[in-house]
Short mmCIF file of C-alpha atoms in Angstrom, two decimals:
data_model
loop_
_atom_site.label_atom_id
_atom_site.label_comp_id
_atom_site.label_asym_id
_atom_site.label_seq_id
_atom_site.Cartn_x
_atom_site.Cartn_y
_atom_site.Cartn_z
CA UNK O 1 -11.70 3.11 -3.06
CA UNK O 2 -11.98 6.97 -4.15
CA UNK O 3 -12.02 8.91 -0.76
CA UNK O 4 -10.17 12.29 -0.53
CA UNK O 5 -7.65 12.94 2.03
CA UNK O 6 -5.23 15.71 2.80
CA UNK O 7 -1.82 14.70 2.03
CA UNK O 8 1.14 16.34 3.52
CA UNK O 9 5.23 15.14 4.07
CA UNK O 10 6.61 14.79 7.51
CA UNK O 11 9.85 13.43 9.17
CA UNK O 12 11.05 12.37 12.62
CA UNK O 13 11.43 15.84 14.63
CA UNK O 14 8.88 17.40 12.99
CA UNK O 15 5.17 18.25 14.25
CA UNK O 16 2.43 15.43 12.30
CA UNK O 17 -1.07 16.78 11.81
CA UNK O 18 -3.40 13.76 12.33
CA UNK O 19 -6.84 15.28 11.84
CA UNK O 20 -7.99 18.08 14.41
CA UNK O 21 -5.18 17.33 16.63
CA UNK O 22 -1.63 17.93 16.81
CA UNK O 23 1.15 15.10 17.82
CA UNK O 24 4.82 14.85 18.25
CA UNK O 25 6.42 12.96 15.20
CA UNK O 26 7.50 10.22 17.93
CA UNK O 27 3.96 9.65 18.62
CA UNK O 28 3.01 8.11 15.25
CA UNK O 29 7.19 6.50 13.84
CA UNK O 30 8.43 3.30 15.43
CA UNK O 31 10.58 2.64 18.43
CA UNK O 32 13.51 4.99 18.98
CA UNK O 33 15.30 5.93 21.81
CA UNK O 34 12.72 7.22 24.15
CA UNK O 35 8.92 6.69 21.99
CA UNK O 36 8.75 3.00 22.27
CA UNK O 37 5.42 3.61 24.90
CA UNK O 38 3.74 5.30 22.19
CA UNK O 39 4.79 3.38 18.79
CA UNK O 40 4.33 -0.40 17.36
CA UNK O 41 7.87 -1.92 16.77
CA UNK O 42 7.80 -3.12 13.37
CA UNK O 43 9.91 -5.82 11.85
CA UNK O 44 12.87 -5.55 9.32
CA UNK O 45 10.80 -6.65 6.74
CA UNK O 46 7.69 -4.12 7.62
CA UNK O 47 10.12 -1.32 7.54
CA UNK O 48 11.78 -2.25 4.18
CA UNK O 49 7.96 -2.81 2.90
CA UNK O 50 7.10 0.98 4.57
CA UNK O 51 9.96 2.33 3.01
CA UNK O 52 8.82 0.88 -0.16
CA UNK O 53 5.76 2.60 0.01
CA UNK O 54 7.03 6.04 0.53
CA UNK O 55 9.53 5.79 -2.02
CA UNK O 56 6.99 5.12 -4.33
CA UNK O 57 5.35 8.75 -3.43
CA UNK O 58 7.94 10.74 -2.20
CA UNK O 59 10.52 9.67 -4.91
CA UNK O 60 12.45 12.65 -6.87
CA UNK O 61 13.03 10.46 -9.99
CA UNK O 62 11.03 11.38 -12.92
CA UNK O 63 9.87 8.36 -14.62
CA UNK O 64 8.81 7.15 -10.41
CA UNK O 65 6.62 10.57 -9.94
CA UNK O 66 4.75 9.64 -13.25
CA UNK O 67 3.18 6.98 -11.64
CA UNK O 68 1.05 9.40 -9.09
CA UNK O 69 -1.40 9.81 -11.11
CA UNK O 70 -3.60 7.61 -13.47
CA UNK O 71 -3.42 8.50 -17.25
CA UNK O 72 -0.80 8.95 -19.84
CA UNK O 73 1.93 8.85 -17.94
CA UNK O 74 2.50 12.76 -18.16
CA UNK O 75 2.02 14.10 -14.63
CA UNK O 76 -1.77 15.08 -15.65
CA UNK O 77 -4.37 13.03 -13.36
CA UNK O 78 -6.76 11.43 -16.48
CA UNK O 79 -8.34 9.38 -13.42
CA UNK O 80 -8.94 6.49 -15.53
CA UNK O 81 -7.68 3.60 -13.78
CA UNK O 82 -4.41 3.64 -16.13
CA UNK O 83 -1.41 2.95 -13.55
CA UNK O 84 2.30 1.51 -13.96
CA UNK O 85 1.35 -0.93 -11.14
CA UNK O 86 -1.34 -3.50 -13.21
CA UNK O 87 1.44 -2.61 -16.07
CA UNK O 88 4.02 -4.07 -13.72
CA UNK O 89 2.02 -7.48 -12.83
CA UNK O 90 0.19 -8.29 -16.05
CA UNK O 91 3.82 -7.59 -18.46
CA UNK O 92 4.76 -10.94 -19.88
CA UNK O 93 8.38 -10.45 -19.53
CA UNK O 94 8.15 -10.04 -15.82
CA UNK O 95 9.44 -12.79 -13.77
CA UNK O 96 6.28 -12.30 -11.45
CA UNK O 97 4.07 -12.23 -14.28
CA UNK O 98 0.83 -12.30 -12.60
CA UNK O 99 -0.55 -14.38 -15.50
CA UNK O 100 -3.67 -12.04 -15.85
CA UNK O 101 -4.72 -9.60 -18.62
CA UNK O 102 -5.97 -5.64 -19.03
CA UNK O 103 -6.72 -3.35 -21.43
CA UNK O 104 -4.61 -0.67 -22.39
CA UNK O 105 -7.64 1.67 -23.36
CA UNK O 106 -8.53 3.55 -20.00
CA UNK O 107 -12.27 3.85 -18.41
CA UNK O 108 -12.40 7.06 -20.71
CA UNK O 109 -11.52 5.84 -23.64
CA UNK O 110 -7.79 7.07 -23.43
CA UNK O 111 -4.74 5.14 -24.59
CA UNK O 112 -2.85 3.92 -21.36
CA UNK O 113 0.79 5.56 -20.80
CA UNK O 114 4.55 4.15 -21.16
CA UNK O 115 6.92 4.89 -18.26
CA UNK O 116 10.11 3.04 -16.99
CA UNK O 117 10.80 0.72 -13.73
CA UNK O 118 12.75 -2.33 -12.36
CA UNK O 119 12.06 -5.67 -13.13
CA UNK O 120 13.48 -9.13 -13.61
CA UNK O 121 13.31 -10.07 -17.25
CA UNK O 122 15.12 -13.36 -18.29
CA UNK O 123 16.55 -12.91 -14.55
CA UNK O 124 18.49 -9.65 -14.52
CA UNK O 125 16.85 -6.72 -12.81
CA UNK O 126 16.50 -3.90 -15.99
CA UNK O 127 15.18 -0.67 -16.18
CA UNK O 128 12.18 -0.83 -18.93
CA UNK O 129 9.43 0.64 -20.13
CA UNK O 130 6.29 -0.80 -18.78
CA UNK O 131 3.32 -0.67 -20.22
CA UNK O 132 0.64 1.19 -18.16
CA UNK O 133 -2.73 -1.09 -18.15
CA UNK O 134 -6.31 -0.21 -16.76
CA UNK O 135 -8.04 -1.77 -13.50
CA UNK O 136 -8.81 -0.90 -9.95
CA UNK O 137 -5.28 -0.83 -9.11
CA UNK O 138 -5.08 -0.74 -4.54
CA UNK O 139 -4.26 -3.98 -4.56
CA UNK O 140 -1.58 -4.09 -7.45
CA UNK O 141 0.22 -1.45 -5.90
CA UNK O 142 0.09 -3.17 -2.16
CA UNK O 143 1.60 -6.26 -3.71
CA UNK O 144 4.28 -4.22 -5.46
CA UNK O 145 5.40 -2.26 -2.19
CA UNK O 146 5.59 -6.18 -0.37
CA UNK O 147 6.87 -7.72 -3.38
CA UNK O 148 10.41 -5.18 -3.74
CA UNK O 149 10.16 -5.28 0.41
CA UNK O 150 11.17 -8.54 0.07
CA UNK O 151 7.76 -10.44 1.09
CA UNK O 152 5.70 -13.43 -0.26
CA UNK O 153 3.41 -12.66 -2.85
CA UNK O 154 2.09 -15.85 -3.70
CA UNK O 155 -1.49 -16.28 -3.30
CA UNK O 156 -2.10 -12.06 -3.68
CA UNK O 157 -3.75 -10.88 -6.84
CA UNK O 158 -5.75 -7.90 -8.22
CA UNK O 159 -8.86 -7.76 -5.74
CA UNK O 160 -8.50 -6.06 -2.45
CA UNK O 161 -10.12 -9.48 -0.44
CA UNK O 162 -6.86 -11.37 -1.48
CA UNK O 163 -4.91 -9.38 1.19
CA UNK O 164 -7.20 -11.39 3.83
CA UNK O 165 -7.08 -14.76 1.85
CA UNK O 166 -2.98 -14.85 2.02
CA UNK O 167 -3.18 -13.45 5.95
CA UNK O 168 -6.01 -15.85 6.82
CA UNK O 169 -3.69 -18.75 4.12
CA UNK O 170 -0.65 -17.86 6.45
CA UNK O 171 -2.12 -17.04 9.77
CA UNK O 172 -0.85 -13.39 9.98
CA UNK O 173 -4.73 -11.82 9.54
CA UNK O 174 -5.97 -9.72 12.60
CA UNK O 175 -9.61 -8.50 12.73
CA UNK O 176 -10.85 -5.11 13.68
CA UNK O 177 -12.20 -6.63 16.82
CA UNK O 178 -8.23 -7.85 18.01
CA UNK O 179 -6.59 -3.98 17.50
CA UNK O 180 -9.32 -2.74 19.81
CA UNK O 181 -8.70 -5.32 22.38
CA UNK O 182 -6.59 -3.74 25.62
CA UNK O 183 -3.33 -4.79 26.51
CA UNK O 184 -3.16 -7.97 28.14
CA UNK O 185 -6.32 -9.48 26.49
CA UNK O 186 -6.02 -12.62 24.79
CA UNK O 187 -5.84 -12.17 20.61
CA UNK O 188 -4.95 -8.76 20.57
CA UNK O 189 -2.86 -7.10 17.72
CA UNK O 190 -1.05 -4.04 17.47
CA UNK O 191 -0.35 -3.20 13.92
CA UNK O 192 3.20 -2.51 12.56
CA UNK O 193 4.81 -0.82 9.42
CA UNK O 194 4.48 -2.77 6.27
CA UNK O 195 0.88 -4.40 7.34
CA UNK O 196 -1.49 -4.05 4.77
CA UNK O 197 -5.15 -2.60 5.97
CA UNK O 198 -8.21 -3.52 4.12
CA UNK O 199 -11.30 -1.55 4.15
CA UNK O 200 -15.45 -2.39 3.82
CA UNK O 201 -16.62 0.96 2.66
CA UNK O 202 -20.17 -0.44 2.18
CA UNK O 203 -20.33 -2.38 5.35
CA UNK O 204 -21.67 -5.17 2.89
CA UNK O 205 -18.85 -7.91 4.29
CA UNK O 206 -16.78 -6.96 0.87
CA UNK O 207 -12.92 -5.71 1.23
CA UNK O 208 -13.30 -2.75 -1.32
CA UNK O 209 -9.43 -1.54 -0.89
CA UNK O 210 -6.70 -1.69 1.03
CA UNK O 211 -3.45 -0.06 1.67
CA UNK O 212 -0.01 -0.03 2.96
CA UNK O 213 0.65 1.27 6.95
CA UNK O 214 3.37 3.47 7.24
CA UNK O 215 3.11 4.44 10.40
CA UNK O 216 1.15 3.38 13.27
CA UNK O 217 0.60 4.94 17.14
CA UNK O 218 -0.24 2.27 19.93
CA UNK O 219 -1.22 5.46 22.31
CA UNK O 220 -3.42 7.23 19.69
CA UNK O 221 -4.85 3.77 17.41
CA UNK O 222 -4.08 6.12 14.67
CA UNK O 223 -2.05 4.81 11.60
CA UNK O 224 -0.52 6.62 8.34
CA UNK O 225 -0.54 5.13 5.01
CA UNK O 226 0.01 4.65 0.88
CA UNK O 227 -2.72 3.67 -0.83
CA UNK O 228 -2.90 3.78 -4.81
CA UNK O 229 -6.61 4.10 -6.14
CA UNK O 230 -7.24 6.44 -3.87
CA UNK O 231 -9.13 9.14 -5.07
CA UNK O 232 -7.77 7.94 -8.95
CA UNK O 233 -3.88 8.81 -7.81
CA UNK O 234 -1.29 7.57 -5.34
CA UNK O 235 -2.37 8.90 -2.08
CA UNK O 236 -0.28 9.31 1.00
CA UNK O 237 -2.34 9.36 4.05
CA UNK O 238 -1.17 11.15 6.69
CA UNK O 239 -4.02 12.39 8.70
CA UNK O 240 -5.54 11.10 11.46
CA UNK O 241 -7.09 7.39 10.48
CA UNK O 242 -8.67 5.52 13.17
CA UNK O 243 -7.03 2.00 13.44
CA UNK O 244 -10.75 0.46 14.74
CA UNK O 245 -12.54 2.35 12.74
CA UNK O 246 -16.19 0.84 11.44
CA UNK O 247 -14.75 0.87 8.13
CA UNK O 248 -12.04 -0.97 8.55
CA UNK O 249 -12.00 -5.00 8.53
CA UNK O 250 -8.35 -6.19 9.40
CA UNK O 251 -5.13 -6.00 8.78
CA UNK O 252 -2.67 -8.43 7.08
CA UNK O 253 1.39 -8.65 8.24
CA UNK O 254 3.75 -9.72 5.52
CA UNK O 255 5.45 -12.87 5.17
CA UNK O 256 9.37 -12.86 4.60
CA UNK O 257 10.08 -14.29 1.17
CA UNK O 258 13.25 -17.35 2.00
CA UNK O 259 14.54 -16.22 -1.63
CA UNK O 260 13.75 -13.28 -3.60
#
């Protein structure tokens, strides 16, 4: 869960750096007029959940930039699992209230930060101070990017592995093995904004992290993404990341939520 990688801001017209080698912007965004050989077309929901995720790093609001970086809440990376996210799910007055518990105190002893966000309390959607808390947070942050998409939660909790429970629960997990498959063979997946990509870092058979796909490129297998844990801060990737490579195990695609 705490691998560096560049990070770096790019739009539609610009030129996208994806490792060594340079692409077009069309190469790596969904359809539009003209790329849809080289791009996944992603659903409403994926693109709401993608949009989501970017937000959640790109954002110019102050109390939203806070939650970058682990710690106090003051724009200084303490790197000690502290995060709004776990504050989000494990904060009583939240209707999503993930029923779980942890500490305030992060891994170095440090008193977990305050910072303001949306949530439903006693049904209204208010802007509050939450409560920063301390755990491995990838997951937390994944289910808070599908959750304000507009997806199904249910079933998703704090460990990475519960990404592949709710796709495997819901039939919307794909394997490694079905991304590498060529077109036309049986099984195969092409993976779309808003699918959530977990990783085996150990190659030990358990999901140590996942993240949220911002951006994926049928042509080049290569996929952008947010990931929070990564390397202790909110982390968008948007270098080159092989969509079959040997760390990665699957990918899980959202479920639209009937009612939000």
């Amino acid at each position: 869960m705490r691998i560096r990688h560049a990070l770096a801001t790019a739009g539609l017209g610009t030129v996208l750096t994806l490792g060594v080698t340079t692409y077009p912007a069309t190469a790596v965004q969904t359809n539009t007029a003209g790329t849809a050989s080289t791009a996944s077309t992603a659903s409403a929901l994926g693109k709401k959940i993608a949009a989501q995720a970017l937000e959640q790093y790109t954002s110019k609001n102050a109390e939203v930039k806070k939650r970058k970086y682990e710690g106090a809440a003051n724009g200084v990376n303490a790197k000690n699992n502290c995060n709004f996210y776990t504050g989000f799910w494990t904060d009583p007055r939240n209707r999503r209230f993930d029923g779980t518990k942890a500490p305030r105190i992060g891994t170095n002893g440090a008193t977990c930060g305050t910072s303001k966000g949306y949530m439903y309390v006693k049904g209204t959607k208010t802007w509050t101070p939450v409560k920063w808390k301390s755990r491995a947070w990838c997951s937390d942050f994944a289910k808070y990017t599908w959750y304000w998409g507009g997806a199904k939660v249910t079933g998703i909790n704090a460990a990475a592995a519960s990404f592949r429970s709710y796709g495997i629960a819901n039939h919307t997990w794909h394997t490694r093995a079905d991304v590498a498959k060529k077109p036309g063979q049986k099984g195969r997946y092409v993976p779309k904004k808003g699918d959530v990509v977990s990783y085996d870092w150990n190659r030990d058979g358990v999901i140590d992290h996942v993240g949220v796909l911002t951006a994926y490129s049928t042509k080049y297998k290569a996929y952008f993404s947010v990931e929070g844990n990564s390397s202790e801060k909110l982390n968008y990737k948007n270098t080159k990341q092989s969509a079959v490579s040997k760390y990665v195990v699957g990918y899980t695609s959202p479920v639209k939520l009937k009612s939000h």
